[in-house]
CSV table of C-alpha atoms in Angstrom, one decimal:
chain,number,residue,atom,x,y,z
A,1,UNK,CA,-11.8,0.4,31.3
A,2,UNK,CA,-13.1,3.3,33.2
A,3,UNK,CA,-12.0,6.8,32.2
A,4,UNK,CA,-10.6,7.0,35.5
A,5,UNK,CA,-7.6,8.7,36.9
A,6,UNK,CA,-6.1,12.2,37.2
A,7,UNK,CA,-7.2,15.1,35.4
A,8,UNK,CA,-6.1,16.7,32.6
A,9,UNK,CA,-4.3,19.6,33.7
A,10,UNK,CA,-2.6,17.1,36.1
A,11,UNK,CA,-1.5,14.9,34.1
A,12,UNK,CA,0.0,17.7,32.2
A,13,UNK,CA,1.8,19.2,35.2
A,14,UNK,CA,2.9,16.2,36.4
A,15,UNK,CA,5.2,15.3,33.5
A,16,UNK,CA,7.2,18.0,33.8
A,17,UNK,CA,8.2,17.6,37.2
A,18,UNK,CA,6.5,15.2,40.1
A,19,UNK,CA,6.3,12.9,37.4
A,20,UNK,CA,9.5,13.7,34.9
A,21,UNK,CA,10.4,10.6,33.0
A,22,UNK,CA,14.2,11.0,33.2
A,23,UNK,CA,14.4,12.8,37.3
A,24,UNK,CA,11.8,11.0,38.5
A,25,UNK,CA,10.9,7.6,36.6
A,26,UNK,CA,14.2,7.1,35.3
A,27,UNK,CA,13.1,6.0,31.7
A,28,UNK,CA,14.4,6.5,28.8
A,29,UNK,CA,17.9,6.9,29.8
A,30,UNK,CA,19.5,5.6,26.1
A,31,UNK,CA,18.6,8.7,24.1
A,32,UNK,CA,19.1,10.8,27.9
A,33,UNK,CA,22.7,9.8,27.5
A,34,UNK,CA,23.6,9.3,23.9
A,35,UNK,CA,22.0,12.6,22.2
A,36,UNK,CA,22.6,15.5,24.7
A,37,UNK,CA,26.2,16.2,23.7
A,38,UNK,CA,24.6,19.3,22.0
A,39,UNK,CA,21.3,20.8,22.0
A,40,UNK,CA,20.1,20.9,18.7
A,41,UNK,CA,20.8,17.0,18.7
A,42,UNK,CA,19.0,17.4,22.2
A,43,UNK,CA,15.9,19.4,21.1
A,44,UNK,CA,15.2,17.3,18.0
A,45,UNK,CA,15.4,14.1,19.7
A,46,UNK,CA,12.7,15.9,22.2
A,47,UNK,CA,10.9,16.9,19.3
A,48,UNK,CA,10.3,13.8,17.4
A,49,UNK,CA,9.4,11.8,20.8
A,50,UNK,CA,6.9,14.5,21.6
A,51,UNK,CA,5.5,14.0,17.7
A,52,UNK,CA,5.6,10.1,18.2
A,53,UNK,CA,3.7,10.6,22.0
A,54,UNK,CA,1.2,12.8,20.7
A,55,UNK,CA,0.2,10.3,18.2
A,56,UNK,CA,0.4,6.9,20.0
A,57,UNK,CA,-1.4,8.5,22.9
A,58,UNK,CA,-4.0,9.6,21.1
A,59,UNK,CA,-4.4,6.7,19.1
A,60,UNK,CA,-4.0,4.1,21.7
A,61,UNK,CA,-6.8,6.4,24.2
A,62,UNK,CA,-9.4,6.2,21.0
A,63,UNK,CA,-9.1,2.6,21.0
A,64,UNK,CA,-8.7,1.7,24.6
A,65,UNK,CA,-12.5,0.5,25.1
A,66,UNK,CA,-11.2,-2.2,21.9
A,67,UNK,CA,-7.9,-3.4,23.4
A,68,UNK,CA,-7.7,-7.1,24.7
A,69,UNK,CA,-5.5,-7.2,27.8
A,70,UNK,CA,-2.8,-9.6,26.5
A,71,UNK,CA,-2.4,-7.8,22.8
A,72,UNK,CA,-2.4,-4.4,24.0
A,73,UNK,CA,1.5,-3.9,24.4
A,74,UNK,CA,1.5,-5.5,20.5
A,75,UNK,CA,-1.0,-2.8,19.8
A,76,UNK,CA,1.4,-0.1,21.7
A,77,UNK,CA,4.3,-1.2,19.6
A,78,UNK,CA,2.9,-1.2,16.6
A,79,UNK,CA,1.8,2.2,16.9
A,80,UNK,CA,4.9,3.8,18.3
A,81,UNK,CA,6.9,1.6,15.7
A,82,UNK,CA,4.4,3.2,12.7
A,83,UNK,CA,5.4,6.9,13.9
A,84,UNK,CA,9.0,6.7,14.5
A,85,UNK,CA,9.5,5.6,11.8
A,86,UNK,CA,7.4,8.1,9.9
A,87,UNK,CA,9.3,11.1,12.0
A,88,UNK,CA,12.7,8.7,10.7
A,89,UNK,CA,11.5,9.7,7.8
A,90,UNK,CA,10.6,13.6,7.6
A,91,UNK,CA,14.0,13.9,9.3
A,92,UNK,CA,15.7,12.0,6.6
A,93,UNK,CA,14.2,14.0,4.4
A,94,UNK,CA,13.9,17.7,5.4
A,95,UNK,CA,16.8,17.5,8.3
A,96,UNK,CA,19.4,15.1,7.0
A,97,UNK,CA,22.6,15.7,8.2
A,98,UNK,CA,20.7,15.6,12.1
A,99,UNK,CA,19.3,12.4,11.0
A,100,UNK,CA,22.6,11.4,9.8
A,101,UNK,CA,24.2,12.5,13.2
A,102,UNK,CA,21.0,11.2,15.6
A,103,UNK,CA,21.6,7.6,13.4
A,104,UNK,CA,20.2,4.7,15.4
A,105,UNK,CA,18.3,6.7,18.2
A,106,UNK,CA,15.2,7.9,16.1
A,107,UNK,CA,14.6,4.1,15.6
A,108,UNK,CA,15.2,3.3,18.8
A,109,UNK,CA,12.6,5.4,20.2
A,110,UNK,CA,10.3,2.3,19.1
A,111,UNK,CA,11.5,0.7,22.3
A,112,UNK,CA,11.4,4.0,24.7
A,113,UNK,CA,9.9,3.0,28.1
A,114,UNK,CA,8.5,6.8,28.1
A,115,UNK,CA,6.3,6.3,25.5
A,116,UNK,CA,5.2,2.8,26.2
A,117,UNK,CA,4.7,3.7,29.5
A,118,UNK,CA,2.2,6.2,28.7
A,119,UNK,CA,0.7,4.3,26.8
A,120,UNK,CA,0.1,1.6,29.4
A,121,UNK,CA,-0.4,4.3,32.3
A,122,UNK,CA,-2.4,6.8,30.9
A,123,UNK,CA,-3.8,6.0,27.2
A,124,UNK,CA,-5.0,3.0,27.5
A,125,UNK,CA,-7.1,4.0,31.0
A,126,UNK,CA,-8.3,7.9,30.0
A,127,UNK,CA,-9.5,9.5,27.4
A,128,UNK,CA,-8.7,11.6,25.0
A,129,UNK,CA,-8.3,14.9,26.8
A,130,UNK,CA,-6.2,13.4,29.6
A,131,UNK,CA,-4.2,11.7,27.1
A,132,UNK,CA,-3.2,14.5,25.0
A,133,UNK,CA,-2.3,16.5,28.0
A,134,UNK,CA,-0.2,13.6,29.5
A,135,UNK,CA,1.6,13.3,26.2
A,136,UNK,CA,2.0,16.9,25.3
A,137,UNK,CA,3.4,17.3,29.6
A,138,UNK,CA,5.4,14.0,29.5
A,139,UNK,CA,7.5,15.5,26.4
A,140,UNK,CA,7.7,19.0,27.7
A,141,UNK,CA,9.1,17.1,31.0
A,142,UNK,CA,11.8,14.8,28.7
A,143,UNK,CA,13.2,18.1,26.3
A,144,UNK,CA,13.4,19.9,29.7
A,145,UNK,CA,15.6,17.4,31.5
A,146,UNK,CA,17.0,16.3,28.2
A,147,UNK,CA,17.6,19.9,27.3
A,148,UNK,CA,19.5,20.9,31.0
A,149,UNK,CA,21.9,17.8,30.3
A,150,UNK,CA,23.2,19.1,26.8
A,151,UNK,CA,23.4,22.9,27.9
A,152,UNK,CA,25.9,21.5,31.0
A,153,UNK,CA,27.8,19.1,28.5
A,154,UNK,CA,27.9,21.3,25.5
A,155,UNK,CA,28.9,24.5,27.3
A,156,UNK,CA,31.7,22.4,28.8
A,157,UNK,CA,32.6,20.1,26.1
A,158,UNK,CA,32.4,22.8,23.4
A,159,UNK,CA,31.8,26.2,24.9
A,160,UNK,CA,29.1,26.5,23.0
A,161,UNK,CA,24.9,26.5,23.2
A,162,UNK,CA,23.0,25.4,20.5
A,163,UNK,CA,26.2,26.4,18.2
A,164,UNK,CA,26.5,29.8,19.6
A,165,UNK,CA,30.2,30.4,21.3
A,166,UNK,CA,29.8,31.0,24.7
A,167,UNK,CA,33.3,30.4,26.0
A,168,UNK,CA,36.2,31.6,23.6
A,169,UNK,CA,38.6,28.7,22.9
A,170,UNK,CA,41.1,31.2,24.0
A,171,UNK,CA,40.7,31.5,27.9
A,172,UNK,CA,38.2,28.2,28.2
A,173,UNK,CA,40.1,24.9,28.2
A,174,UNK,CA,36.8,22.7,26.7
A,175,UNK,CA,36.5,19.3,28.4
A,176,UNK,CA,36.7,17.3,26.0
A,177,UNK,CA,35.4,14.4,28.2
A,178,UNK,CA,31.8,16.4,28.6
A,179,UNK,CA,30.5,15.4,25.0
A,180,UNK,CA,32.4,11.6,25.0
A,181,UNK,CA,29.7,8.9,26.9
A,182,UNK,CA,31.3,9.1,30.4
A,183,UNK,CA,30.5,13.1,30.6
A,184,UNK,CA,26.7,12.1,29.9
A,185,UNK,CA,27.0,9.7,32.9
A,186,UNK,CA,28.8,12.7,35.3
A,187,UNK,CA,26.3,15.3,34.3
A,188,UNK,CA,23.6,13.0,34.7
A,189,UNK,CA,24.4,12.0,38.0
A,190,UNK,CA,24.9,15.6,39.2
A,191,UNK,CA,21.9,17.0,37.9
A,192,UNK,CA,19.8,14.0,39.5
A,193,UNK,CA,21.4,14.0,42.9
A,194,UNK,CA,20.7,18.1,42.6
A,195,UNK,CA,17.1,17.5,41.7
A,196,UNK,CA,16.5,15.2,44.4
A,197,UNK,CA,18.2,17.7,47.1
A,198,UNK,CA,16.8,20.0,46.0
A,199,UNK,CA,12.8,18.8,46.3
A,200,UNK,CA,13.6,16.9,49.4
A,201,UNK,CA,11.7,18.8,52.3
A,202,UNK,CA,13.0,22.2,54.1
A,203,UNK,CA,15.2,21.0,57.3
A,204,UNK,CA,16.3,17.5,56.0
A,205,UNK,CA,18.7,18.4,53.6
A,206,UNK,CA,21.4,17.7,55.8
A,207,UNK,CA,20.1,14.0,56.4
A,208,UNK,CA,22.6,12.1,54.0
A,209,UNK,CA,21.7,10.1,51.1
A,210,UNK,CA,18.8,11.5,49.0
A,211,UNK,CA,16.6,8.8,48.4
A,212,UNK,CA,13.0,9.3,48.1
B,1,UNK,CA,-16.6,-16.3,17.5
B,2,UNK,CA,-15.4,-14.1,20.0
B,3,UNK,CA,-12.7,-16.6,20.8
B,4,UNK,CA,-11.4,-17.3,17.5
B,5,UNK,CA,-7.9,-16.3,16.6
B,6,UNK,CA,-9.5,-13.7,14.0
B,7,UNK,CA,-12.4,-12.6,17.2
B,8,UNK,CA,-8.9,-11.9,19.0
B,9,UNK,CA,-6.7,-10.2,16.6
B,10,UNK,CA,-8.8,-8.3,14.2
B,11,UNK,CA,-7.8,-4.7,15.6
B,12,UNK,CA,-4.1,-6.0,15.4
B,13,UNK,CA,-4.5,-6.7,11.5
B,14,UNK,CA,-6.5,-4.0,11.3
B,15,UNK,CA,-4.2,-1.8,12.5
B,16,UNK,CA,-1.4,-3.4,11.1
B,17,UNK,CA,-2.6,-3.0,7.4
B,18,UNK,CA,-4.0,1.1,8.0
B,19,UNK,CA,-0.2,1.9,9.2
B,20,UNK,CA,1.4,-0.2,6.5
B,21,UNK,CA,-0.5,1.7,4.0
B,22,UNK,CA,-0.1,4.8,6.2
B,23,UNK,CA,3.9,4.0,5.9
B,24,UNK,CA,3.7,3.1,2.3
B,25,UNK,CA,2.1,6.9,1.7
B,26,UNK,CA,4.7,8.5,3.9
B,27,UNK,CA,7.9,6.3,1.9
B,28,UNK,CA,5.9,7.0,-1.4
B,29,UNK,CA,5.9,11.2,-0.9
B,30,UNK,CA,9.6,11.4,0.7
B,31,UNK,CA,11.5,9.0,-1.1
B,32,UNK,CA,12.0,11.4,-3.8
B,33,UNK,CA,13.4,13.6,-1.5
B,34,UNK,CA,15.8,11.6,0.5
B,35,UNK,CA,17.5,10.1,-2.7
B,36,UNK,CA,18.1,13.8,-3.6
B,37,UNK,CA,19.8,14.7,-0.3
B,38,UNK,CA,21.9,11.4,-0.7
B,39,UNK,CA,23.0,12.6,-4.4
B,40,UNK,CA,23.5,15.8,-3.3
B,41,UNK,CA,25.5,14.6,-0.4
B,42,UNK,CA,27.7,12.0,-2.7
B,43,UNK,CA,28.5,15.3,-4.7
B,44,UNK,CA,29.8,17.2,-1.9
B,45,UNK,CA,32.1,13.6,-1.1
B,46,UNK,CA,33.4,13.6,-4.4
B,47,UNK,CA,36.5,16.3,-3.9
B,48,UNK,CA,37.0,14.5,-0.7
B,49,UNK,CA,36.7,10.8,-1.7
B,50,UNK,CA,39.4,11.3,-5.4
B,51,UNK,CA,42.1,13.5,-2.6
B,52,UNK,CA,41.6,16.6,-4.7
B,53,UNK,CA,41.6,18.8,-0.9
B,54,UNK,CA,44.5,20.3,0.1
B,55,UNK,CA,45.7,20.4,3.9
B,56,UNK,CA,43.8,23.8,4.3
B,57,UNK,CA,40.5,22.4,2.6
B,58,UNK,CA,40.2,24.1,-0.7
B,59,UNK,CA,39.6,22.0,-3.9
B,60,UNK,CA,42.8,21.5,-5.9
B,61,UNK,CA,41.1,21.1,-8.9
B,62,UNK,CA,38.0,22.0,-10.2
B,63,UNK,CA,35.9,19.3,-11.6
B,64,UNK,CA,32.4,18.5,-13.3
B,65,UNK,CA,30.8,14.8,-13.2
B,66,UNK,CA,29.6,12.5,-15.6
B,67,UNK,CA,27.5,10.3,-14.0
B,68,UNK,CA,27.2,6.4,-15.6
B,69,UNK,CA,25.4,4.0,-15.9
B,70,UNK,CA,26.2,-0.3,-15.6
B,71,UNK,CA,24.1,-2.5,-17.8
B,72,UNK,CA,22.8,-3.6,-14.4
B,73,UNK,CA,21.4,0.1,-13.7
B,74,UNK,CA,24.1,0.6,-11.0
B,75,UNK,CA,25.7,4.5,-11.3
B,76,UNK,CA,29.3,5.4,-11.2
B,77,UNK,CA,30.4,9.1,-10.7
B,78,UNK,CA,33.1,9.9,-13.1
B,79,UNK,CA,34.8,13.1,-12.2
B,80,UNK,CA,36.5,15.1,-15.3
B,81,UNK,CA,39.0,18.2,-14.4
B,82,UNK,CA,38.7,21.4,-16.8
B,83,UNK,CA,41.3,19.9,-20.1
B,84,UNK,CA,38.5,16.8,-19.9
B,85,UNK,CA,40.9,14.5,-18.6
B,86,UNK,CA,39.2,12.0,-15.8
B,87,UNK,CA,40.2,12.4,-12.5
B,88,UNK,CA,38.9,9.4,-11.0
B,89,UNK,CA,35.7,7.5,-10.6
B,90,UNK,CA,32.9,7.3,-7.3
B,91,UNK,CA,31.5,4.3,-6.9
B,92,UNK,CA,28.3,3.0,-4.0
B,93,UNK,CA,28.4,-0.3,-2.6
B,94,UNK,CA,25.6,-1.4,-0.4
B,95,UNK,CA,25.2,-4.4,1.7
B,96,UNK,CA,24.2,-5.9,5.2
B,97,UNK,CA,26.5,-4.6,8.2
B,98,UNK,CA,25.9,-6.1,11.8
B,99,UNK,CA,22.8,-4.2,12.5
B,100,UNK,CA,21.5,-3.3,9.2
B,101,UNK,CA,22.3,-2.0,5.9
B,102,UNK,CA,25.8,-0.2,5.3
B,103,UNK,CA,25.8,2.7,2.1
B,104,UNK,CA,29.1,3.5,1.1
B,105,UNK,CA,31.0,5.5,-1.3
B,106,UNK,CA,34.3,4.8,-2.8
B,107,UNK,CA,36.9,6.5,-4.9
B,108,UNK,CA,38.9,5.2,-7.6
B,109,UNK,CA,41.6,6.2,-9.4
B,110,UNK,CA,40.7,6.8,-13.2
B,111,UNK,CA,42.0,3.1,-14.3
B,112,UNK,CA,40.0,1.6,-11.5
B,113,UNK,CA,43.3,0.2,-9.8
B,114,UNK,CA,43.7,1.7,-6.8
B,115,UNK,CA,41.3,2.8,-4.0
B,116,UNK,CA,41.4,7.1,-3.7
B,117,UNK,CA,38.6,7.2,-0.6
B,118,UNK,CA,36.0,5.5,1.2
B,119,UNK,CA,33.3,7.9,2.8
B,120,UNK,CA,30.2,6.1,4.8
B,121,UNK,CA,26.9,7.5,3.4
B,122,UNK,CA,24.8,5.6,5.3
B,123,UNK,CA,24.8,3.0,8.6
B,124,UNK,CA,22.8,2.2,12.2
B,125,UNK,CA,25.4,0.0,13.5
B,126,UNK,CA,25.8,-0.5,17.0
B,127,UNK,CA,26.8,2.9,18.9
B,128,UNK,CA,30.6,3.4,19.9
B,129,UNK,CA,31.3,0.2,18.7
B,130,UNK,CA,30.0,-0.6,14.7
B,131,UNK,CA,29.9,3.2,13.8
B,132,UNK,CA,33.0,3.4,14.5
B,133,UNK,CA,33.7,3.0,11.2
B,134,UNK,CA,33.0,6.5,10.2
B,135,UNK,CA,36.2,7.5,12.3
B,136,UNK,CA,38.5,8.6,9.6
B,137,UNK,CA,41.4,6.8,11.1
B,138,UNK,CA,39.8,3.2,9.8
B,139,UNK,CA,38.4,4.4,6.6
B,140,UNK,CA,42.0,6.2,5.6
B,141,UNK,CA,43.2,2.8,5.4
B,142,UNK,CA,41.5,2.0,2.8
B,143,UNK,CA,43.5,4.6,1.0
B,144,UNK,CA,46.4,3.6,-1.6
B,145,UNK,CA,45.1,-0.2,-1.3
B,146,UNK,CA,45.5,-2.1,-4.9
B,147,UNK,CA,41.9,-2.2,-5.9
B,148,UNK,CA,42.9,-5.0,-7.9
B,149,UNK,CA,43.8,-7.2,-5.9
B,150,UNK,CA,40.8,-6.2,-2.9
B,151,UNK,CA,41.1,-5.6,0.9
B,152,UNK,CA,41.2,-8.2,3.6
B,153,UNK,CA,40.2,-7.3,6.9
B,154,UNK,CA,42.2,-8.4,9.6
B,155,UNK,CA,42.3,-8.3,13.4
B,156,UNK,CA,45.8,-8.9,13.8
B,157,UNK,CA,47.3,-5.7,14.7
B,158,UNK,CA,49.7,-4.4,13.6
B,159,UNK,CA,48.9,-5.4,9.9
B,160,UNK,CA,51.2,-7.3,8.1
B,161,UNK,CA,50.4,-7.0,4.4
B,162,UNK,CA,50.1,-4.2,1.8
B,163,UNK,CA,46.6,-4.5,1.2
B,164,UNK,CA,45.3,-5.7,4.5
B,165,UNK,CA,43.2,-3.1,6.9
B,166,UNK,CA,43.1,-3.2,10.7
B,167,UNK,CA,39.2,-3.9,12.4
B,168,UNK,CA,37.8,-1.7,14.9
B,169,UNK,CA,37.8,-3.8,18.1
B,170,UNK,CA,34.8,-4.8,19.5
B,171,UNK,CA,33.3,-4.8,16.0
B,172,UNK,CA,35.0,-7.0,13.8
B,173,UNK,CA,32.0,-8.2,11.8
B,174,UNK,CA,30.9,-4.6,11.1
B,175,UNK,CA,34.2,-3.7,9.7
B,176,UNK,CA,34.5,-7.1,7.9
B,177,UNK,CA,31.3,-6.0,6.4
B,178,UNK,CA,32.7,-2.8,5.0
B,179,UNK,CA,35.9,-4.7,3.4
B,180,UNK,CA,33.3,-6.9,1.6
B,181,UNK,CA,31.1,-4.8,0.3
B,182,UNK,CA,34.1,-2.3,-0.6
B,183,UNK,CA,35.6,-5.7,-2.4
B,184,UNK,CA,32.2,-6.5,-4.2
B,185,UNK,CA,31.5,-3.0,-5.0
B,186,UNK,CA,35.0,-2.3,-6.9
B,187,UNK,CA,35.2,-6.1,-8.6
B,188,UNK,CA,31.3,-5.7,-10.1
B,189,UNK,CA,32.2,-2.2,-11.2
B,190,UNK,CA,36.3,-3.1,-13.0
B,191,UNK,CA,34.2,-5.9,-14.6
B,192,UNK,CA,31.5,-3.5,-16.0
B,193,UNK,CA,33.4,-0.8,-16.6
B,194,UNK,CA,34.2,-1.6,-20.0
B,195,UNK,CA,29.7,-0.9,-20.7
B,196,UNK,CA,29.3,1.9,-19.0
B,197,UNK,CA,26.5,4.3,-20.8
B,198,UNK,CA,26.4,8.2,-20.1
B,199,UNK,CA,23.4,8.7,-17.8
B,200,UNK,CA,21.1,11.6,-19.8
């Protein structure tokens, strides 16, 4: 396979937004919807996806010229499955009570379309340069969408940002339903319809529905 | 050659066995680590799990812990208050859950007869459904029950019998699981308890 495709620096601007994986591909929408009630579960969830990227990215562009075509989603796996579970790990150990709360989701990130996607898309056609940059601008997009759902749910939910009170209890009635599963589904939905108004071009916003 | 199952899959088992040992190196130089946070954890549980908390969350009474040892190299928690009179006993049971592995904790009251606490130390049951048996309301059931006599799970609701526990709907295995292994857990440890060794 050729090292074909777009540059570098595109690749890298292109995942965080013409190209986000949660506004614009709609992937990886279990850990999008289960671990933004607050954003330190948010931004650690975007960390260890950007680790696992990185690494399966790198690894999968290094050995693209060795890939057969009907093995090389096995091969994806199996490399995305080795680095979860070695960020599963580090968590367990050095941030325990986040990997207590995060539970099931770091091992689920085995079966993120994200990553496997990239793999498929980018990795296994580019090399390494291209790779890295898609990884490192795929995650940047992912803790930036992931990251402006749990400051709307926790600032409502809880009144709080990353643990900080921003609303006193006192005068701010939290919604309680903002951290519960159906507030991940609201906020979602606004923010996507918002993005998607607000990239559609000048003079047709008043057109109706906002598909692209 | 090239078509051989081997021509085919040699970067597979290649890669296979460079991140198993990869894995085995990463498991090998943080195990240590994450069986400290879990002791350190099962500690902090052990006020909680023997009900020595008051409503306003102080500890009632100050205890140290003698930690045991089964003949089968299981370890019991014993908790002593200040005069050296025991308090009550922690005990773990492990075993499979719906997804994978459940860890729990569970207190005992110092003759092993009546269940003081259960506490979930670890679980990756299913989301909103299975983990739902961290919720306090379905593990205070467990509470008072006649350790004697064991737990039975049941999804009639509401519960008829003294020492029966409501299941979580939606995931009756998982908390059947949990009565079993809380079951298992406290019968294996009343029938050892009588050769427990002090842990140096």
């Amino acid at each position: 396979m050729a090292n074909d495709g777009p540059a570098p620096l595109e690749r890298f601007l292109n995942g965080i937004l013409p190209e986000n994986p949660v506004y614009r591909q709609l992937l990886g929408m279990c850990p999008t919807l289960a671990v933004t009630g607050n954003m330190k579960a948010a931004m650690t969830m975007s960390a260890a996806v950007m680790f696992v990227m990185i690494c399966a990215n790198l690894i999968t562009s290094s050995i693209r010229h060795l890939l057969k075509p009907h093995l090389r989603i096995l091969v994806f796996v199996l490399t995305i499955a080795t680095f979860v579970t070695i960020a599963d790990r580090v968590l367990a150990a050095y941030l325990y009570q986040m990997s207590k709360e995060l539970g099931p989701y770091i091992p689920l990130i085995i079966v993120n379309c994200i990553i496997i996607c990239r793999c498929e898309v980018c990795a296994s056609r580019q090399g390494l340069g291209a790779a890295a940059f898609d990884a490192v601008g795929q995650s940047i997009g992912f803790a930036l969408a992931l990251a402006s759902i749990a400051t709307v749910r926790e600032i409502l939910g809880a009144g709080t940002w990353f643990g900080i009170t921003l609303l006193s209890e006192s005068w701010w009635p939290v919604w309680g339903i903002m951290v519960l599963p159906p507030g991940a589904f609201i906020t979602l939905g606004f923010l996507l319809g918002g993005v998607n108004w607000l990239s559609m071009p000048r003079g047709k916003k008043s057109a109706g529905c906002g598909v692209r | 050659m090239k078509d051989s199952y081997l021509g085919q899959a040699w970067l597979v088992l290649s890669l296979a066995l460079v991140f198993g040992a990869a894995l085995a190196g990463v498991q090998a130089g943080l195990s240590g680590r994450i069986a400290d946070n879990k002791l350190n954890e099962t500690y902090d549980q052990i006020p909680y799990l023997l009900d020595l908390i008051d409503d306003d969350g102080n500890v009632t009474v100050e205890i140290t812990v003698k930690i045991w040892r089964t003949p089968d190299d299981k370890l019991a928690y014993q908790a002593v208050d200040p005069n050296g009179q025991a308090v009550g006993w922690v005990i773990k049971g492990v075993g499979p859950g719906f997804q994978d592995r459940i860890e729990l904790l569970i207190g005992l009251d110092p003759e092993a007869e009546t269940i003081t606490g259960l506490f979930v130390l670890d679980q990756k049951e299913t989301p909103a459904l299975g983990n739902r048996i961290l919720e306090d309301w379905f593990r205070e059931q467990f509470v008072g029950k006649d350790a004697t006599k064991g737990v039975v799970v049941t999804r009639a609701s509401p519960v008829a019998a003294d020492n029966e526990v409501g299941a979580i709907s939606g995931a009756t295995i998982s908390s059947l699981a949990v009565g079993d292994i809380v079951n298992a857990a406290v019968k294996d440890f009343r029938a050892r308890k009588g050769d427990l060794e002090l842990k140096d």
